[in-house]
Short mmCIF file of C-alpha atoms (C1' of nucleotides) in Angstrom, two decimals:
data_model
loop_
_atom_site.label_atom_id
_atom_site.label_comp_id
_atom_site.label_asym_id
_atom_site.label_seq_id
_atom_site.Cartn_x
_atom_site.Cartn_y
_atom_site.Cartn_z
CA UNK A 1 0.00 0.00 0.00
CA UNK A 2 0.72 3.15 -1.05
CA UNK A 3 2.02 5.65 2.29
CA UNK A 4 1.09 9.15 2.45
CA UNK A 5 4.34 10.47 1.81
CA UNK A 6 4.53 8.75 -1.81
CA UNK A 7 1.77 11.08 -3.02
CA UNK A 8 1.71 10.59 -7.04
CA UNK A 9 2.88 14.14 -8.72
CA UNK A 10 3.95 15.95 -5.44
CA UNK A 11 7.03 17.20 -6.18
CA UNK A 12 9.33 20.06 -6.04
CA UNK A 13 9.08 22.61 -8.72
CA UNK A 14 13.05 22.39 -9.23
CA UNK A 15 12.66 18.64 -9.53
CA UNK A 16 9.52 19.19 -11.82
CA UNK A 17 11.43 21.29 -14.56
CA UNK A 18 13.78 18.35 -14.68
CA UNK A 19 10.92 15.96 -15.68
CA UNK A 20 9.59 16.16 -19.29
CA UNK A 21 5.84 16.12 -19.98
CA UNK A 22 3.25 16.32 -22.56
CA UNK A 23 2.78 19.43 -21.19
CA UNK A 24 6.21 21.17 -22.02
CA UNK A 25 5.61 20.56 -25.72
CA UNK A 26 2.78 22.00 -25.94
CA UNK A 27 3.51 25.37 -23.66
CA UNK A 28 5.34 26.63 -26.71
CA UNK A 29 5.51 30.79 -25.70
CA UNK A 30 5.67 31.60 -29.58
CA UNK A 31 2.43 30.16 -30.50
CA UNK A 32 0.86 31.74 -27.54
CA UNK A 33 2.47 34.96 -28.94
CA UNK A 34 0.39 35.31 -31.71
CA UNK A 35 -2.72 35.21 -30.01
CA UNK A 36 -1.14 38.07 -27.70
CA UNK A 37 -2.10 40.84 -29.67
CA UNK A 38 -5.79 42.68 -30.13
CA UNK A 39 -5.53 43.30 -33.29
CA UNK A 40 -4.60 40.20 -34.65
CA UNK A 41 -7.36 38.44 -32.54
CA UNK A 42 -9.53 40.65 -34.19
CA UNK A 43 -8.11 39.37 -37.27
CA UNK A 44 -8.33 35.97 -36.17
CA UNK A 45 -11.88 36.10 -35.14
CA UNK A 46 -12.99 38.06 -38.12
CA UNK A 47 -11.82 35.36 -40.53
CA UNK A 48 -13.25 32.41 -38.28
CA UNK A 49 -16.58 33.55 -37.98
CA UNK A 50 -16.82 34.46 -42.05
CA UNK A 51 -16.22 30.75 -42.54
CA UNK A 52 -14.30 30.62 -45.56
CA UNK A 53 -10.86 32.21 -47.35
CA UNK A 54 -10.17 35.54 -47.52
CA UNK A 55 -8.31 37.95 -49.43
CA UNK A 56 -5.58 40.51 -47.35
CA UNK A 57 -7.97 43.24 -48.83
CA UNK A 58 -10.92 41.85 -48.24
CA UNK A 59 -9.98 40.74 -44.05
CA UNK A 60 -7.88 44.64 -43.57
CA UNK A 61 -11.92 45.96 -44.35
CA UNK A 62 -12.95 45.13 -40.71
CA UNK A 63 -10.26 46.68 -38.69
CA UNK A 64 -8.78 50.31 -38.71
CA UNK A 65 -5.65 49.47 -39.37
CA UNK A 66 -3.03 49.62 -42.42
CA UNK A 67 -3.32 46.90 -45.01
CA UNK A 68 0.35 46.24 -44.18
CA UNK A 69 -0.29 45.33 -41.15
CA UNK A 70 -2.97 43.39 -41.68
CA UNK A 71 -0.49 41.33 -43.98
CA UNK A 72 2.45 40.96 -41.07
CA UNK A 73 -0.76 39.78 -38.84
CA UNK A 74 -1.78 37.32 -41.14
CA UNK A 75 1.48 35.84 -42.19
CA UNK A 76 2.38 35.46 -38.35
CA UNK A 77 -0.87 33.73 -37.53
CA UNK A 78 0.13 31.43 -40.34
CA UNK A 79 3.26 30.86 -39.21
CA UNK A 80 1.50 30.17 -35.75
CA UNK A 81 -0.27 27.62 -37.59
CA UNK A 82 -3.35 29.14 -36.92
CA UNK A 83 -4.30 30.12 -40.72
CA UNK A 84 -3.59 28.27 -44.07
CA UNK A 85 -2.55 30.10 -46.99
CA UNK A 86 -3.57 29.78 -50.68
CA UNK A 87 -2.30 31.89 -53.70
CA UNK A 88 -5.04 32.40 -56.52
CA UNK A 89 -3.87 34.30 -59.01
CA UNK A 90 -2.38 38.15 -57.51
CA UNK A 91 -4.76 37.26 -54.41
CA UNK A 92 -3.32 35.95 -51.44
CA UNK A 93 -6.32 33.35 -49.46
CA UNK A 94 -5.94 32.88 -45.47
CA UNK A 95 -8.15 30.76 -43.96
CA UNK A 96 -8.34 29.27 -40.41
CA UNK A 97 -7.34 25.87 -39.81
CA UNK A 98 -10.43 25.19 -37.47
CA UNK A 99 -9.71 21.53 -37.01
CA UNK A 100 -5.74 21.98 -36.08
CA UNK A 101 -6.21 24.48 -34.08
CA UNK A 102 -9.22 22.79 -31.96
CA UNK A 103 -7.32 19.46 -31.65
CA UNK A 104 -4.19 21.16 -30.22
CA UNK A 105 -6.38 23.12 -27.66
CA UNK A 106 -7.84 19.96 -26.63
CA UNK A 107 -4.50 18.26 -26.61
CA UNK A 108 -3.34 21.20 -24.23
CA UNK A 109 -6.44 20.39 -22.09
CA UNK A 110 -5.47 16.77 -21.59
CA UNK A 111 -1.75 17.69 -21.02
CA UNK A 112 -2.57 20.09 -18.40
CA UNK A 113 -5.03 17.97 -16.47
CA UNK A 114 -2.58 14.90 -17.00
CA UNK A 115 -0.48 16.63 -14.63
CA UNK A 116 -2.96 17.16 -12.05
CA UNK A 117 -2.68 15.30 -9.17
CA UNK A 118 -6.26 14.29 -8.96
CA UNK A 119 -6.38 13.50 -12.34
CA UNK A 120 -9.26 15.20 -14.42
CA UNK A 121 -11.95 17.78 -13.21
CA UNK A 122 -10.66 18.08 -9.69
CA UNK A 123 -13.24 21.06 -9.09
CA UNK A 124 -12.15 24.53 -9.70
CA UNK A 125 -8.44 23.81 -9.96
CA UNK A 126 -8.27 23.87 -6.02
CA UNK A 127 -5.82 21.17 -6.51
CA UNK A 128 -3.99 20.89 -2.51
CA UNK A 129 -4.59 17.56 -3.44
CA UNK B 1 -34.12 23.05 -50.92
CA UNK B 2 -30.96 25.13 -50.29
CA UNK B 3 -29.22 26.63 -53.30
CA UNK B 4 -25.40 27.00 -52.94
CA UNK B 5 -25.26 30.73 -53.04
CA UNK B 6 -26.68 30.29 -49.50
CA UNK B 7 -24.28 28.19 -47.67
CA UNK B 8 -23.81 28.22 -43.96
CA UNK B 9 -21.76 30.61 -42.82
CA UNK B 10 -20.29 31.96 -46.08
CA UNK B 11 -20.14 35.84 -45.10
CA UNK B 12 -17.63 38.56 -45.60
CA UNK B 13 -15.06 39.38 -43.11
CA UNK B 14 -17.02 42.96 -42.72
CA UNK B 15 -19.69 41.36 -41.58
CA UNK B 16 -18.49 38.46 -39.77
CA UNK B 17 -17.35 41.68 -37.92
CA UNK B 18 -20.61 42.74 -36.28
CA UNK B 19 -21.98 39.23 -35.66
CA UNK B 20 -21.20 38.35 -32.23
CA UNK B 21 -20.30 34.73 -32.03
CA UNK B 22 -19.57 32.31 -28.43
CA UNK B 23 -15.82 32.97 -30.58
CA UNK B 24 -15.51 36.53 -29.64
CA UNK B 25 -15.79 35.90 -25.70
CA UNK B 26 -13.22 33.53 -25.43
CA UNK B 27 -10.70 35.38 -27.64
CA UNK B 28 -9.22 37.72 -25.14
CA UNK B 29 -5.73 38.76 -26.10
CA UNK B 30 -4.82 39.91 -22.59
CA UNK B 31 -5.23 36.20 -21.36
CA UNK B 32 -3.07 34.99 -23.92
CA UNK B 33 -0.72 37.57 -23.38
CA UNK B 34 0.12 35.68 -20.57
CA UNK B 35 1.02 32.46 -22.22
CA UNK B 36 3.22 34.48 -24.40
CA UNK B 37 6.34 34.89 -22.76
CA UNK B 38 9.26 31.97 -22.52
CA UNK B 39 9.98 32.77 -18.88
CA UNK B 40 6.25 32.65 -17.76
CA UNK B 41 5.47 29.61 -19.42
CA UNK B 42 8.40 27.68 -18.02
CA UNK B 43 7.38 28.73 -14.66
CA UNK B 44 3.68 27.81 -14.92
CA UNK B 45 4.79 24.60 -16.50
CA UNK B 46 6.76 23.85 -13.37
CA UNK B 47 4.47 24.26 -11.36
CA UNK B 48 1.75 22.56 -13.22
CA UNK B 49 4.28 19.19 -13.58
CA UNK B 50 5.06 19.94 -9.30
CA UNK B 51 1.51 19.16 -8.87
CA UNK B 52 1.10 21.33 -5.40
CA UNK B 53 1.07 24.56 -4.31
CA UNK B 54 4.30 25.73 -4.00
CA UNK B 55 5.68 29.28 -2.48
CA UNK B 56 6.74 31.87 -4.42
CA UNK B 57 11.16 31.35 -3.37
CA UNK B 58 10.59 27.55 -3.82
CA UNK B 59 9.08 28.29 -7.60
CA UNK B 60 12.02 30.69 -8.51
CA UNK B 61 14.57 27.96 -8.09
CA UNK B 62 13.54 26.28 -11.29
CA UNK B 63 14.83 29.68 -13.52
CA UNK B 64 17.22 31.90 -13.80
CA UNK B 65 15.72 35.24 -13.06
CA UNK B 66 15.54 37.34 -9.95
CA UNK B 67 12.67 36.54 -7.27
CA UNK B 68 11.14 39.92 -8.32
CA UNK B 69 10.46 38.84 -11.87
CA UNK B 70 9.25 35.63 -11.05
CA UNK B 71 6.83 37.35 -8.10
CA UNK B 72 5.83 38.93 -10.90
CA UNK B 73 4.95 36.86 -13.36
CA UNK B 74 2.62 34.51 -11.07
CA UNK B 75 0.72 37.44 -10.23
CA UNK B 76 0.21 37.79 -13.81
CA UNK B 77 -0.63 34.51 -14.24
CA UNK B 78 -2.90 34.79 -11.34
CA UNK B 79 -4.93 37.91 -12.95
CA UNK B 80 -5.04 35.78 -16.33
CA UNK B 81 -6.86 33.10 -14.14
CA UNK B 82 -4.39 30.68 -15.06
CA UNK B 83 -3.15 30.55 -10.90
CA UNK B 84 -5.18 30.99 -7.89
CA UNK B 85 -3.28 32.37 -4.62
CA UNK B 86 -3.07 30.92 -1.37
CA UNK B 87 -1.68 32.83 1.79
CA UNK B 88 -0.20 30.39 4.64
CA UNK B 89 1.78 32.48 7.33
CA UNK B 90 4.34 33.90 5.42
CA UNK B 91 4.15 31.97 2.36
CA UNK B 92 2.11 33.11 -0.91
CA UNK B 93 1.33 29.69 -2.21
CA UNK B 94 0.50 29.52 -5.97
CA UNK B 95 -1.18 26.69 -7.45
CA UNK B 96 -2.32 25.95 -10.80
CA UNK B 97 -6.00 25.96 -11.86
CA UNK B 98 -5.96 22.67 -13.97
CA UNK B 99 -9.48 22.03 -14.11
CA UNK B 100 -10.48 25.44 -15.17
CA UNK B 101 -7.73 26.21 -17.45
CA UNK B 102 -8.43 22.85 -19.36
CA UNK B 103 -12.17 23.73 -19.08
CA UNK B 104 -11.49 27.27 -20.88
CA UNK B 105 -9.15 25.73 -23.69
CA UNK B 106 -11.90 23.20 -24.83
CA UNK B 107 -14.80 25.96 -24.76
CA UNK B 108 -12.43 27.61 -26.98
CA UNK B 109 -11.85 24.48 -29.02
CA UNK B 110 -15.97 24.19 -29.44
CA UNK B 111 -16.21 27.48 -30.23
CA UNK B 112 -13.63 27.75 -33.16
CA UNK B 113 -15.83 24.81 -34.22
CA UNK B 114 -18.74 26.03 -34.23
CA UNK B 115 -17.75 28.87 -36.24
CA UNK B 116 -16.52 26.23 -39.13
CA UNK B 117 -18.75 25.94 -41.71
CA UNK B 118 -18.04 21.99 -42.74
CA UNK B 119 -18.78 21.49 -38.41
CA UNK B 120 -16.61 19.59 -36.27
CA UNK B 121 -13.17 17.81 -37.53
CA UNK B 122 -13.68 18.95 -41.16
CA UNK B 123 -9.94 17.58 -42.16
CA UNK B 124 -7.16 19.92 -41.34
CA UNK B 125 -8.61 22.62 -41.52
CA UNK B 126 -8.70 22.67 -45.16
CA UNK B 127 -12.22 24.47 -45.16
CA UNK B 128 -12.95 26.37 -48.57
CA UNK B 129 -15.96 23.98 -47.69
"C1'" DG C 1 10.72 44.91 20.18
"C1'" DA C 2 14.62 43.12 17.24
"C1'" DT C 3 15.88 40.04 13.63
"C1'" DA C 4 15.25 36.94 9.90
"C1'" DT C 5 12.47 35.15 6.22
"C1'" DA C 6 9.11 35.64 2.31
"C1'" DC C 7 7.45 38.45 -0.85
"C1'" DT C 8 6.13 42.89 -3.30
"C1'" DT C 9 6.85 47.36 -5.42
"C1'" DG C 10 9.43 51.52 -7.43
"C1'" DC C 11 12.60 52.69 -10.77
"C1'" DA C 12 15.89 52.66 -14.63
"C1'" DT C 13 17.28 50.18 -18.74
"C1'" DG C 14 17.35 47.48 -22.65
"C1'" DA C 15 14.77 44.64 -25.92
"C1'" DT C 16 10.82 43.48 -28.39
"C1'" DG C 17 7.03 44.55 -31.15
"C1'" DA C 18 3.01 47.17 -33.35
"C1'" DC C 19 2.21 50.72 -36.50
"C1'" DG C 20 2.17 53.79 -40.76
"C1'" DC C 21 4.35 55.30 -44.84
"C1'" DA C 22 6.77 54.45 -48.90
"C1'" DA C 23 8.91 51.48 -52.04
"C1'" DT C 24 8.85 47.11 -54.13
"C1'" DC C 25 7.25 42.69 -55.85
"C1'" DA C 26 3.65 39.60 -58.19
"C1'" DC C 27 0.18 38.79 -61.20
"C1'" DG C 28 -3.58 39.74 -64.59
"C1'" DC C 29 -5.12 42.40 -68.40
"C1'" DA C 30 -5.36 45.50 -72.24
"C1'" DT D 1 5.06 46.11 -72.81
"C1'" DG D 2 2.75 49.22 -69.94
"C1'" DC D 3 -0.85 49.74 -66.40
"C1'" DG D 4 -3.57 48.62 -62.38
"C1'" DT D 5 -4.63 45.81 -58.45
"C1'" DG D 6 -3.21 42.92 -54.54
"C1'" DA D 7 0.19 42.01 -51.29
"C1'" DT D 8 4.87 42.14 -49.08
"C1'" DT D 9 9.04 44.34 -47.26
"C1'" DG D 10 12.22 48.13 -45.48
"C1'" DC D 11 12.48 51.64 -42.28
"C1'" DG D 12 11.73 54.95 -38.54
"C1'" DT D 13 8.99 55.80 -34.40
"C1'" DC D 14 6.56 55.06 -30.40
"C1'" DA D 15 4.72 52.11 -26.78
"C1'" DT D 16 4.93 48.05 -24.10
"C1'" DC D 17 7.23 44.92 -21.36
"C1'" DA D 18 10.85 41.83 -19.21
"C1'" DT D 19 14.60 42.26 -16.16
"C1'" DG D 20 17.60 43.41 -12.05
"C1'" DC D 21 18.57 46.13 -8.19
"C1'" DA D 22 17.14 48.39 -4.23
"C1'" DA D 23 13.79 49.64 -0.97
"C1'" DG D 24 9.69 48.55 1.38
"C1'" DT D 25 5.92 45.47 3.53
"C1'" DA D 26 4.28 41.38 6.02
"C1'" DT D 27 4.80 37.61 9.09
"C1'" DA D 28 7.19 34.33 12.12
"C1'" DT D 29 10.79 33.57 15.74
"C1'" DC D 30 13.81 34.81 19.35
#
DNA sequence: GATATACTTGCATGATGACGCAATCACGCA
DNA sequence: TGCGTGATTGCGTCATCATGCAAGTATATC
């Protein structure tokens, strides 16, 4: 039988950055990064919610901001691999890759809850367990 | 019968604008912010792979910064409701809020979804669809 | 009350990044 | 080949932010 002591997961944060988990690839700060920034979440959300590709053009038309901008946003949400890109003919298509981008916030989900102590929905996160 | 012209969710970026979509609420830059720097992230994955609550000194041995920077970034992670707080004596004990960080990331997940016009796992994201 | 421990906050500095403008590139069309 | 549209890239500027040091606050112990 398993003592007290021997608690599964309760460790020292020191010894914890030692140990490799699901978790660390998935914490990557640079994808995070992209979704960092108002404007580009505008951008983002924009694009989702039309449902289908876009021209640079056509997506700069529902924010204030420069088209140039809008084109730096859009090619570092793609390189995020948040959006897809398309060339046809002189117009540039972004479109959001709904699937990847839901399956790797689920996959975060299960990483972050595999480390839980109490294993999944342990109520509010109030994890002294 | 439905003609093709009027296809689910097949709208312009203008006006994808104005409609408000389950999207829009869980698109918050400022709590992404968070996730978007390399020193943050390594902390909250330490802590999340330590699996306790752990004081703020005790978290600041797993990276090389100054306890003042690290004291700092868990309260940021704390106002981005990734941590919750915990005074005990002298000790601010942080702990990670597993359950309703993971909770958060697959509302997201739906919602991206639900914004797709081909539904739920339409194949990498490929959607012209 | 004095001292030590645990943490937070003020301040200066350096780095990163968002933005607009202008120039340039890419492609289609006459 | 020249022109127009769509998009990207270079550059300067301004704001934000991460960091370390130093000073300050809070709590436990002697």
């Amino acid at each position: 039988m398993m003592t007290q002591s021997r608690k599964r997961g309760a460790i020292s944060p020191k010894q914890a950055a030692r140990r490799r988990a699901p978790l660390d690839a998935m914490l990557d700060a640079g994808r995070f990064k992209a979704l960092g920034d108002p404007t580009r979440v505008r951008l983002l959300a924009c694009l989702a919610k039309c449902g289908r590709a876009c021209g640079v053009t056509e997506i700069a038309e529902c924010c204030a901001v420069d088209l140039s901008v809008v084109s730096r946003h859009l090619s570092l949400l793609r390189r995020a691999g948040l959006l897809e890109v398309e060339k046809q003919g002189r117009i540039v298509l972004y479109s959001v890759r709904y699937g990847d981008w839901a399956e790797a916030l689920r996959a975060l989900a299960d990483a972050i809850e595999a480390c839980c102590p109490a294993g999944a929905r342990c109520g509010g996160g109030r994890c002294g367990c």
